[in-house]
XYZ file of N, CA, C and O in Angstrom:
516
model
N -158.629 -19.767 133.882
C -157.605 -18.735 133.930
C -158.286 -17.401 133.701
O -158.835 -17.162 132.646
N -158.280 -16.536 134.676
C -158.997 -15.284 134.568
C -158.177 -14.186 133.911
O -158.736 -13.236 133.388
N -156.856 -14.274 133.933
C -156.037 -13.250 133.308
C -155.165 -13.886 132.226
O -154.906 -15.079 132.265
N -154.724 -13.082 131.241
C -153.882 -13.636 130.185
C -152.577 -14.192 130.743
O -152.042 -13.681 131.726
N -152.083 -15.241 130.102
C -150.790 -15.797 130.479
C -149.699 -14.825 130.063
O -149.783 -14.222 128.995
N -148.671 -14.694 130.905
C -147.585 -13.766 130.611
C -146.284 -14.296 131.196
O -146.284 -14.960 132.243
N -145.195 -14.006 130.522
C -143.884 -14.386 131.041
C -143.687 -13.727 132.405
O -144.018 -12.564 132.602
N -143.181 -14.506 133.354
C -142.966 -14.016 134.716
C -144.113 -14.322 135.658
O -143.958 -14.229 136.874
N -145.266 -14.677 135.116
C -146.417 -15.037 135.960
C -146.064 -16.304 136.736
O -145.422 -17.217 136.208
N -146.485 -16.367 138.005
C -146.119 -17.506 138.837
C -147.274 -17.926 139.741
O -148.256 -17.202 139.899
N -147.106 -19.105 140.323
C -148.064 -19.634 141.285
C -147.292 -20.453 142.307
O -146.244 -21.034 141.986
N -147.797 -20.486 143.544
C -147.146 -21.275 144.593
C -148.188 -22.087 145.355
O -149.374 -21.758 145.372
N -147.694 -23.142 145.983
C -148.494 -23.914 146.927
C -147.566 -24.360 148.050
O -146.362 -24.514 147.843
N -148.151 -24.525 149.216
C -147.380 -24.988 150.377
C -147.991 -26.286 150.880
O -149.207 -26.439 150.896
N -147.121 -27.193 151.338
C -147.605 -28.480 151.834
C -146.587 -29.061 152.798
O -145.386 -28.952 152.590
N -147.089 -29.680 153.842
C -146.259 -30.431 154.776
C -146.643 -31.895 154.633
O -147.812 -32.256 154.821
N -145.677 -32.734 154.248
C -145.938 -34.156 154.082
C -145.612 -34.908 155.367
O -144.603 -34.637 156.023
N -146.461 -35.861 155.695
C -146.298 -36.672 156.907
C -145.789 -38.059 156.534
O -145.826 -38.462 155.358
N -145.358 -38.835 157.527
C -144.998 -40.231 157.254
C -146.162 -41.016 156.646
O -145.955 -41.905 155.813
N -147.388 -40.658 157.003
C -148.556 -41.336 156.441
C -148.680 -41.063 154.936
O -149.121 -41.926 154.180
N -148.311 -39.850 154.503
C -148.323 -39.535 153.076
C -147.325 -40.426 152.327
O -147.629 -40.964 151.257
N -146.122 -40.579 152.885
C -145.106 -41.436 152.266
C -145.578 -42.885 152.240
O -145.393 -43.590 151.238
N -146.212 -43.334 153.326
C -146.746 -44.704 153.378
C -147.824 -44.904 152.318
O -147.886 -45.956 151.675
N -148.694 -43.918 152.134
C -149.766 -44.022 151.145
C -149.180 -44.146 149.739
O -149.659 -44.952 148.933
N -148.129 -43.360 149.433
C -147.483 -43.468 148.129
C -146.893 -44.861 147.957
O -147.033 -45.482 146.908
N -146.242 -45.364 148.999
C -145.655 -46.710 148.955
C -146.737 -47.762 148.695
O -146.556 -48.664 147.874
N -147.877 -47.625 149.360
C -148.979 -48.572 149.177
C -149.499 -48.530 147.743
O -149.773 -49.571 147.146
N -149.623 -47.338 147.189
C -150.157 -47.191 145.827
C -149.187 -47.647 144.747
O -149.597 -48.223 143.735
N -147.905 -47.377 144.935
C -146.938 -47.594 143.853
C -145.933 -48.704 144.119
O -145.291 -49.167 143.176
N -145.751 -49.056 145.374
C -144.720 -50.028 145.708
C -143.333 -49.425 145.759
O -142.345 -50.120 145.966
N -143.254 -48.106 145.554
C -141.950 -47.429 145.603
C -141.361 -47.574 146.999
O -142.086 -47.508 147.998
N -140.060 -47.791 147.091
C -139.459 -47.947 148.417
C -139.576 -46.667 149.248
O -139.555 -45.560 148.703
N -139.711 -46.840 150.541
C -139.747 -45.697 151.451
C -138.330 -45.164 151.633
O -137.372 -45.933 151.637
N -138.217 -43.862 151.789
C -136.904 -43.218 151.896
C -136.644 -42.715 153.303
O -136.159 -41.610 153.497
N -136.991 -43.507 154.295
C -136.734 -43.110 155.674
C -137.574 -41.921 156.080
O -138.789 -41.932 155.935
N -136.923 -40.876 156.548
C -137.642 -39.707 157.052
C -137.660 -38.554 156.055
O -137.754 -37.398 156.431
N -137.565 -38.875 154.749
C -137.590 -37.832 153.733
C -138.810 -37.982 152.827
O -139.362 -39.063 152.647
N -139.211 -36.862 152.254
C -140.361 -36.828 151.346
C -139.968 -37.510 150.038
O -138.950 -37.157 149.438
N -140.757 -38.485 149.575
C -140.466 -39.102 148.274
C -140.503 -38.056 147.151
O -141.337 -37.149 147.146
N -139.596 -38.210 146.190
C -139.508 -37.261 145.089
C -140.814 -37.168 144.309
O -141.176 -36.094 143.825
N -141.538 -38.271 144.198
C -142.804 -38.257 143.462
C -143.815 -37.302 144.093
O -144.608 -36.664 143.389
N -143.795 -37.181 145.417
C -144.718 -36.257 146.083
C -144.339 -34.808 145.802
O -145.204 -33.943 145.651
N -143.050 -34.542 145.715
C -142.595 -33.184 145.396
C -143.005 -32.833 143.958
O -143.554 -31.761 143.702
N -142.782 -33.766 143.022
C -143.213 -33.522 141.644
C -144.722 -33.352 141.568
O -145.230 -32.610 140.732
N -145.452 -34.021 142.457
C -146.901 -33.876 142.491
C -147.345 -32.462 142.814
O -148.406 -32.014 142.360
N -146.538 -31.737 143.589
C -146.861 -30.339 143.883
C -146.841 -29.504 142.603
O -147.700 -28.649 142.391
N -145.850 -29.767 141.740
C -145.779 -29.042 140.467
C -146.973 -29.401 139.583
O -147.585 -28.524 138.966
N -147.315 -30.687 139.532
C -148.464 -31.126 138.737
C -149.739 -30.441 139.213
O -150.562 -30.002 138.399
N -149.899 -30.361 140.517
C -151.071 -29.692 141.094
C -151.142 -28.238 140.613
O -152.186 -27.779 140.132
N -150.044 -27.515 140.735
C -150.037 -26.106 140.339
C -150.365 -25.936 138.855
O -151.141 -25.047 138.484
N -149.794 -26.792 138.007
C -150.021 -26.679 136.567
C -151.471 -26.944 136.194
O -152.026 -26.270 135.323
N -152.101 -27.891 136.849
C -153.466 -28.248 136.491
C -154.537 -27.409 137.143
O -155.648 -27.295 136.638
N -154.201 -26.786 138.277
C -155.206 -26.031 139.033
C -155.005 -24.526 138.910
O -155.961 -23.782 138.759
N -153.751 -24.069 138.965
C -153.494 -22.629 139.028
C -152.939 -22.011 137.749
O -153.402 -20.973 137.313
N -151.901 -22.596 137.174
C -151.188 -21.934 136.086
C -150.591 -22.956 135.133
O -149.676 -23.670 135.553
N -151.022 -23.121 133.940
C -152.095 -22.415 133.284
C -153.492 -22.760 133.807
O -154.411 -21.978 133.659
N -153.678 -23.935 134.404
C -154.977 -24.267 134.974
C -155.687 -25.381 134.228
O -155.080 -26.158 133.497
N -156.991 -25.439 134.425
C -157.811 -26.502 133.846
C -157.629 -26.580 132.336
O -157.570 -25.555 131.657
N -157.502 -27.788 131.829
C -157.290 -27.995 130.404
C -155.835 -28.136 130.029
O -155.510 -28.372 128.869
N -154.938 -28.020 130.992
C -153.506 -28.136 130.743
C -153.123 -29.601 130.566
O -153.557 -30.452 131.328
N -152.299 -29.883 129.570
C -151.756 -31.221 129.343
C -150.258 -31.195 129.574
O -149.533 -30.434 128.929
N -149.807 -32.025 130.501
C -148.405 -32.131 130.857
C -147.651 -32.834 129.736
O -147.985 -33.947 129.361
N -146.614 -32.221 129.193
C -145.816 -32.853 128.147
C -144.462 -33.329 128.657
O -143.977 -34.377 128.247
N -143.833 -32.544 129.545
C -142.475 -32.871 129.959
C -142.160 -32.207 131.291
O -142.602 -31.086 131.544
N -141.403 -32.908 132.109
C -140.916 -32.327 133.352
C -139.509 -32.842 133.603
O -139.246 -34.037 133.464
N -138.626 -31.935 133.950
C -137.265 -32.273 134.350
C -137.065 -31.689 135.740
O -137.265 -30.495 135.938
N -136.675 -32.527 136.687
C -136.462 -32.048 138.046
C -135.116 -32.543 138.545
O -134.803 -33.729 138.430
N -134.331 -31.637 139.089
C -133.077 -31.984 139.761
C -133.323 -31.886 141.258
O -133.699 -30.818 141.755
N -133.134 -32.982 141.933
C -133.315 -32.997 143.383
C -131.965 -32.713 144.016
O -131.022 -33.478 143.863
N -131.871 -31.587 144.706
C -130.607 -31.084 145.216
C -130.337 -31.476 146.665
O -129.186 -31.479 147.092
N -131.395 -31.764 147.399
C -131.258 -32.124 148.810
C -132.517 -32.860 149.244
O -133.584 -32.658 148.659
N -132.403 -33.719 150.243
C -133.613 -34.387 150.738
C -134.522 -33.399 151.466
O -134.053 -32.430 152.066
N -135.819 -33.653 151.372
C -136.810 -32.837 152.078
C -137.302 -33.626 153.274
O -137.882 -34.701 153.113
N -137.092 -33.130 154.479
C -137.529 -33.871 155.662
C -139.054 -33.938 155.769
O -139.744 -32.946 155.521
N -139.570 -35.114 156.106
C -140.997 -35.230 156.406
C -141.317 -34.287 157.553
O -140.504 -34.111 158.472
N -142.472 -33.653 157.509
C -142.888 -32.743 158.570
C -142.436 -31.308 158.382
O -142.825 -30.428 159.138
N -141.609 -31.036 157.358
C -141.139 -29.677 157.082
C -142.044 -29.075 156.007
O -142.367 -29.729 155.013
N -142.479 -27.837 156.197
C -143.307 -27.184 155.191
C -142.491 -26.930 153.928
O -141.398 -26.359 153.992
N -143.036 -27.356 152.795
C -142.402 -27.142 151.505
C -143.217 -26.132 150.707
O -144.447 -26.124 150.777
N -142.527 -25.300 149.949
C -143.184 -24.357 149.047
C -142.744 -24.676 147.634
O -141.547 -24.615 147.317
N -143.707 -25.040 146.791
C -143.441 -25.287 145.380
C -143.882 -24.064 144.596
O -144.916 -23.463 144.884
N -143.092 -23.712 143.591
C -143.365 -22.525 142.779
C -143.141 -22.861 141.319
O -142.159 -23.542 140.981
N -144.026 -22.385 140.471
C -143.833 -22.463 139.030
C -143.883 -21.046 138.470
O -144.586 -20.193 138.995
N -143.098 -20.807 137.417
C -143.070 -19.478 136.792
C -142.962 -19.634 135.283
O -142.119 -20.399 134.791
N -143.800 -18.912 134.568
C -143.761 -18.953 133.100
C -142.476 -18.292 132.618
O -142.172 -17.157 132.976
N -141.710 -19.041 131.800
C -140.463 -18.517 131.251
C -140.537 -18.275 129.745
O -139.727 -17.531 129.191
N -141.511 -18.920 129.086
C -141.644 -18.751 127.637
C -143.062 -19.133 127.233
O -143.622 -20.093 127.746
N -143.601 -18.376 126.286
C -144.920 -18.672 125.720
C -144.775 -18.887 124.224
O -144.086 -18.106 123.555
N -145.420 -19.929 123.720
C -145.443 -20.193 122.282
C -146.905 -20.369 121.859
O -147.379 -21.486 121.679
N -147.629 -19.242 121.752
C -149.067 -19.311 121.485
C -149.427 -20.031 120.189
O -150.461 -20.677 120.107
N -148.551 -19.944 119.179
C -148.839 -20.609 117.905
C -148.928 -22.120 118.057
O -149.610 -22.795 117.296
N -148.242 -22.663 119.081
C -148.265 -24.107 119.346
C -148.997 -24.437 120.643
O -149.015 -25.583 121.062
N -149.532 -23.415 121.316
C -150.240 -23.577 122.590
C -149.320 -24.141 123.676
O -149.776 -24.874 124.554
N -148.040 -23.788 123.632
C -147.066 -24.315 124.586
C -146.669 -23.261 125.611
O -146.530 -22.090 125.293
N -146.455 -23.742 126.834
C -146.006 -22.889 127.927
C -144.815 -23.585 128.590
O -144.915 -24.741 128.997
N -143.692 -22.877 128.667
C -142.511 -23.366 129.385
C -142.505 -22.715 130.762
O -142.775 -21.508 130.888
N -142.167 -23.503 131.786
C -142.160 -22.981 133.150
C -140.920 -23.455 133.901
O -140.433 -24.570 133.691
N -140.436 -22.610 134.801
C -139.395 -23.001 135.751
C -140.101 -23.519 136.998
O -141.152 -22.997 137.381
N -139.531 -24.545 137.621
C -140.115 -25.128 138.829
C -139.078 -25.127 139.941
O -137.904 -25.432 139.708
N -139.511 -24.762 141.146
C -138.620 -24.825 142.309
C -139.415 -25.274 143.527
O -140.622 -25.027 143.628
N -138.724 -25.913 144.441
C -139.322 -26.302 145.714
C -138.305 -26.018 146.811
O -137.137 -26.415 146.701
N -138.750 -25.317 147.847
C -137.862 -24.935 148.947
C -138.488 -25.321 150.278
O -139.705 -25.459 150.400
N -137.619 -25.483 151.283
C -138.095 -25.731 152.638
C -138.516 -24.409 153.266
O -138.259 -23.327 152.707
N -139.118 -24.479 154.431
C -139.560 -23.261 155.123
C -138.398 -22.306 155.383
O -138.551 -21.092 155.357
N -137.200 -22.870 155.607
C -136.024 -22.034 155.862
C -135.403 -21.474 154.582
O -134.431 -20.733 154.635
N -135.981 -21.847 153.406
C -135.503 -21.307 152.144
C -134.484 -22.177 151.431
O -133.963 -21.790 150.385
N -134.196 -23.351 151.963
C -133.234 -24.270 151.336
C -133.857 -24.885 150.082
O -134.922 -25.492 150.159
N -133.197 -24.740 148.940
C -133.720 -25.293 147.686
C -133.514 -26.804 147.683
O -132.389 -27.278 147.825
N -134.618 -27.538 147.513
C -134.506 -28.993 147.469
C -134.699 -29.548 146.065
O -134.243 -30.641 145.760
N -135.380 -28.787 145.201
C -135.597 -29.245 143.833
C -135.780 -28.047 142.913
O -136.343 -27.029 143.313
N -135.286 -28.205 141.681
C -135.493 -27.182 140.667
C -135.517 -27.855 139.309
O -134.964 -28.937 139.138
N -136.196 -27.218 138.382
C -136.270 -27.805 137.057
C -137.136 -27.000 136.115
O -137.296 -25.784 136.281
N -137.714 -27.722 135.139
C -138.517 -27.084 134.096
C -139.701 -27.973 133.783
O -139.644 -29.187 133.953
N -140.747 -27.373 133.265
C -141.911 -28.115 132.797
C -142.355 -27.513 131.466
O -142.184 -26.322 131.224
N -142.923 -28.362 130.638
C -143.498 -27.938 129.367
C -144.917 -28.477 129.326
O -145.143 -29.665 129.567
N -145.873 -27.584 129.052
C -147.274 -27.992 129.013
C -147.935 -27.492 127.735
O -147.536 -26.487 127.153
N -148.959 -28.238 127.333
C -149.818 -27.851 126.223
C -151.060 -27.239 126.845
O -151.733 -27.876 127.655
N -151.334 -25.994 126.508
C -152.460 -25.280 127.112
C -153.518 -24.983 126.067
O -154.061 -23.897 125.996
N -153.823 -25.965 125.245
C -154.767 -25.779 124.132
C -156.117 -25.256 124.613
O -156.701 -24.369 124.010
N -156.619 -25.800 125.723
C -157.944 -25.409 126.187
C -157.982 -23.997 126.755
O -159.053 -23.437 126.941
N -156.833 -23.431 127.054
C -156.790 -22.062 127.566
C -156.006 -21.156 126.629
O -155.539 -20.103 127.016
N -155.880 -21.556 125.369
C -155.076 -20.785 124.421
C -155.600 -19.366 124.251
O -154.826 -18.451 123.993
N -156.882 -19.147 124.413
C -157.433 -17.807 124.319
C -156.947 -16.889 125.404
O -157.095 -15.675 125.327
N -156.335 -17.469 126.445
C -155.851 -16.672 127.564
C -154.444 -16.156 127.341
O -153.911 -15.438 128.166
N -153.809 -16.494 126.205
C -152.454 -16.024 125.950
C -152.452 -14.520 125.750
O -153.246 -13.975 124.993
N -151.531 -13.839 126.424
C -151.317 -12.412 126.198
C -150.413 -12.290 124.979
O -149.768 -13.248 124.562
N -150.320 -11.114 124.430
C -149.412 -10.937 123.314
C -147.989 -11.078 123.828
O -147.668 -10.679 124.934
N -147.140 -11.702 123.019
C -145.740 -11.901 123.405
C -144.843 -11.147 122.442
O -145.113 -11.092 121.249
N -143.803 -10.589 122.993
C -142.872 -9.815 122.151
C -141.761 -10.681 121.651
O -141.428 -11.662 122.185
């Protein structure tokens, strides 16, 4: 993390999932296939990716995630996942984030919250009011 963590800071990633991606998840987990829609686990994986790679980044430990799936995501449609810091608790090394995932047309398919322990990047906390 090159800059201090701050409320409102965000990160995004874009991904288009194929039927082969859904098949690979099914092969690994045995989870049933959902026809022509992106499995929810793959959508949650986008949030996990952002938390571990971008914000807060390396050294982040996932503690909790709540996701409400509002609509199915069609396979082959570009999805944009976004996380945004909503609260910092530097004394406990905790970061609360809002999570959203939308289709290319802007339709919200998932929203929720995540809580992470950012002990390894605690020095990156900005002062909080």
